[in-house]
Phi, psi and omega in degrees: 000137183286159177302321182298316180294320178296317179299316179297317180298317179292324178295321178295317179299318180292322178298316179297320178300314183287327177297322178297331181294339182267357181272160178288127179293150179287352181282136175270166181301325182290342178272350184267163183227182179206164175226131176221162179179182179239132181252128181216171174260185185294338180277351182098354179288137181287153181245119181259157174071014178280150180266123179245121183234128177252124181244124179292127179288343180273311186258341184082358179289153183230151176229135184233152173207180183231137178292139183277189185293345176258008179082005182275152172218157181208130174238119183241173179056042175268146172291146178295141181153194182260136182232146166263115182263122183250128181240126181229133175205139180305135177089352181240153177291134175299138183237137176243127182229135177268130181227133175250122183257157180241151180303132177076006183240135173261114183281137178268129186224083174288137185230144177234124180265144176261169178299151185300133173257347177224166183292128175243105190238340188272113179267071181227162175258158178300130182198167177299343181277354181236139184209182179175183180224142175256179184298327179295318178293323176296320182295323182285345186275154173269008185297149179253351177205175185295325179297320180290320185287328183280349181291349175282349176281134182299128179088000180247137180233167173247153170248108185289133176256322184186216176286350180204178175073035175291145177264167182254135175234139176244111182055034177089351176265130183210181176056246186294341182274358177241152170260134179228130177229155176237108185054038178087354183262144175273145175214136181239142173294157183266322189297130177289343175268011175062032175295322188243076178297162181304322183296340180287337192268027172221138179274141182298332178291342180273344191275133172270308175199162180234125176253136181236124173255121180268128180091178187274049189254011174248127180248359181281344185228127183293140171096009182277060183297309182254353180158177184222128175250113183251110180261124178246120180273166182297141183242145180288122179215007184283149168242101189124216181235128174234130176236140177221120180240143180215142171223130179238137176227160180192185179300161178064028177072024180291134182213125185214088172272148177210155182216135175229137179230141175231138175229143179186165174232197181289340186233353180220136184222141179230142176223139175216148181207159178213143179215146177228131180232133176208155179193155166281171176291140182284167178248148181276186183296339177269001180086010180271129175295128189299326180294343180286345179272355178257179186268054179279151174296164178305130177073347180294331182291349180266004177289170175299139178284328175199156175211108190228130174245144179222140174222145182211152179210148177218147176229127181237138178238137176234085183293339177208166181300340183249017178223144177210133176236142183215137173233147182213150177219138175220152177223131173244131184234102175264115185270337175199136172217121179272136179235088185300332182266013173245168180276348178222167177243159178282121177276314170210155179213101185251131184230129175240128179235129175237136183216136176228142183216143176224134180234137179227115185266133179052060180295311178182160169048232186284352182261125181265339179196152175227141182225137178229135179230135172229142184209160174206139178213158183219137175237126179240117191230126176239131177226147176202181184247034182297336180266000187256151176291343179293344177284351175062228180273357180270148173302318177215130177246349181214130179207160176207134174242127186233135178236135179230131175243147170213134173215155183183177176224157169213144178236132178231137182231122175266117183260173175287165177063029172079016181264134174233136178227153181202161178226140182226136176218130177213158180233140180231133178234138185218125179222131182228126177236135183227167177217154177217132181245132179222162175273124177236111181056041177079000182242140178291136180230122181251128176247146182242144180215159176235101186284332173226085188278083174067055179274133179240137175232131178238128184234135174230139180199161178216157181218158170225128179234151182224133178227131183216129172281122187265000182092158181056031175087001182271143176225127177254130175231129179210166179174172179216162183213146174231135180227148176228139182225141172231123177240145189212133177231071190295335182265004185284128173296143188255002185300315181291321176302316182293320184292319188256344181229000175067030181217154175244019182296137174233019177212154180207147176238138179224152173204155180185166181252148173227158178184169177201160172225126181227138176232130176232153178226130180239116176285168181284350185221299200248346189211155170218146180238153180216131175219138182203153171237122180232143177225130183213157180234164166223156178266146178305137179292147178305327177294320180294332183266319195236007180295142178220126174203119176251019183240019175294164189298313185259308180225176174287174178218123188218142175286174181235100181296347184266006181301145174258147181293136179279158177223156180228120172250119188233144177243124181237144171217132180208165176212159172229123179245137179227139173217107187064238180257012174268140175223154178213126182223091174267154177211140173233151180213154174220130182238135171255107183265101183270129181058037177300141183266124179230159174280149175201169178266107183278133174282148175289125185273329180206156180286129178228134183303130178089350179257112187252334184289136178282340178223154176214146173293133181207194185232145180218155173274135176224161172271133184216163178221154176215139178211163180167196181201164178223148183217128178223149180197169178208156180205144177280149176235162178299157176079020179078015179272151176229133181252131177238145178210158177204154173227143176218133180218137175221143178227130181234139177226158175225160179273118181298152173230082186305327180293340178253018181063026175257095188259327186282144177263001179269139180281147183294132168061042175263122186287161179277181176302135179226134177232145178228142177222123183238134175245117188237141176233133177226136175212109182053251185271355191249143175215148174217148182214131174248126184231149175232139178235127179230131174239154176275172176286140178254107177254349180275083187246154179269098182291340176299331182252018178057036175294151184249139173298143183236128179289152173289165180206165173223136177224154180231138183231154178222139175214154179217155184209156176231119190237119173237182185297320184249340185237134174229130179235125178236141176212150182195169178228118179262150181050060187306322183271004179053053178291143173265115183201163175228142174277157184295330182264016187261028173212155183278134175271180172301145003264015186266347193294145167243016175088004184257129175261122182281125171282162175276161180299146172284200181302129180210150183247163172212149175223134180224128180236128179231149179223136179232148181222137179222136175223128183103169182284156174253000000 
């Protein structure tokens, strides 16, 4: 069957599913249930404007509401059954409560929130523009890194790097266009070729949940131009002893054991964990080992594709009911990672993360809570071509060692009447040194270069956000932010800047405003609406401004010190409709990308001694636009089955600049249409799911960057699980038909490309077994 027919069939199935969502459910009022309650803190004060979400453990469907000015909430017209009720409010620890409802009965659920144990930074309401994953969804996945697991979120894609280290993209915007934090701390990859994205530097066993904001709607964190990925790791909260062990195995020799332990009392809590991940290189749908399509030396392609160890620990103290202090340290040690579509492989990648946090609830007067975070992290990355035939007769002919530091602080203050204010300051340092060895007149000659010679960036910014429940289900959220940045590369040679951009600048200052206005409405039963206007900026990355290399294979590669910071003004509208167990969630968006940064071939502007190339890869500001939509829905089927489906589409264009060799009107790295359809069955401890993924052909390519057209594809996956209180068993088969295909984002563009497009794995299996033990109160 052709891709087109499969796509049409899935679209028809999704249309029928969504059409069903608009029909009257067969359930009568007497079969429905409800949950209501009062939300307060430990002092007895009511909490207003909190988001309360009930998720059915059987179907996965969710219902949301907001506590009113008296702290009350009510969810009605729920199907009878068991729900996980999630409560979120700034300054308080997120709480999960299990509730079982009965037909015709509204269950009373009084709730008390404790002081925050993890960073709570996103001042947004539940809407189709915000999504995420919890630890349970991560556990059910066969993913090996954060990039793989988040691609199941509608509108989120991965950019495959190798067997591991996938990056995250939101509607085609990724890397520098997204903000990513870990427990409120910033961390940046070191490799200038983007081998080690920030998402690579956390182990999935360490993760509690991941929140994703699509679009420029977060103002609490600088740089969320296209979205915000907020990773929250597990926090110590046990009273007694908790142990959690997991082992995962899979095709291609994949092996991943992990262990987490918690110890605690009423005032002190400890958490520690360890994980080890390793695998051979995977095989594509034709059975070819992916490393065989690259230029590896004989037998080198049979080496391990990656070998990564991670360890983490946290200590929390609660000297009083309204105070909590926490410190944490983690280390990830990657000893080898093969990157077939790059010119070099990772020899080692060592990451150290330190984080400290202090929370004080209700300190005095108009301030209801204060939060302080301090962090520091370091990434040390070495890559070379010792395993490649390109090294010739030399053990190594090309290498680069890159070090990245980041440290910073942030202060957040929750005020009365729904006001939140905060200040953020961080510093980033980046240094890259490389070498290249060649034969000159029969003798080896080694040259050394510094592509990012000690670049420093310092950013300071502050925000004010306001959230108010307006009554009758309406919630207003608005706020503004101001940021200032100074970047400096004092040791950078200026010859290339002068040759291609007519400047000798080695420093730059930027500043700008961000803000948004969002209005949501939640009915008491069947629908919620969301509309928002958001505007956000990011500062040019040090690589985009100050990178220097005149030894690339074809032309030089140079940053542009004259870049202006890009901005994104986006308009979103979405709704969620529910009727019984039917749901429908459409969303549309339009973005005006002002001064968007794109790659281009810069002409040499003037003759400079030692600069011979007439063109060099560089960066330029362009005007661009992006628009699209997302659609998700679910419907019950006979026999206890539940059907889920989604569609996501984005289209990006830019204004050509023929004088700058920018000829294409298509925006760089925008994924094609993608649809997913999942059929799930759950009965007590058992679950099974069959899923299909279909994408369209991508012909809207940026020819300026030698993007390649990508054929559409369809793949089918199956997984099953057995879940008890202490034991969870997951098993599955991915790409059941062993399709040969590549995703549009699965190859490196200029200037990193070596011409290889990475295929996705062929048929592969996974098995994951976890066991948990708890003794003592929680």
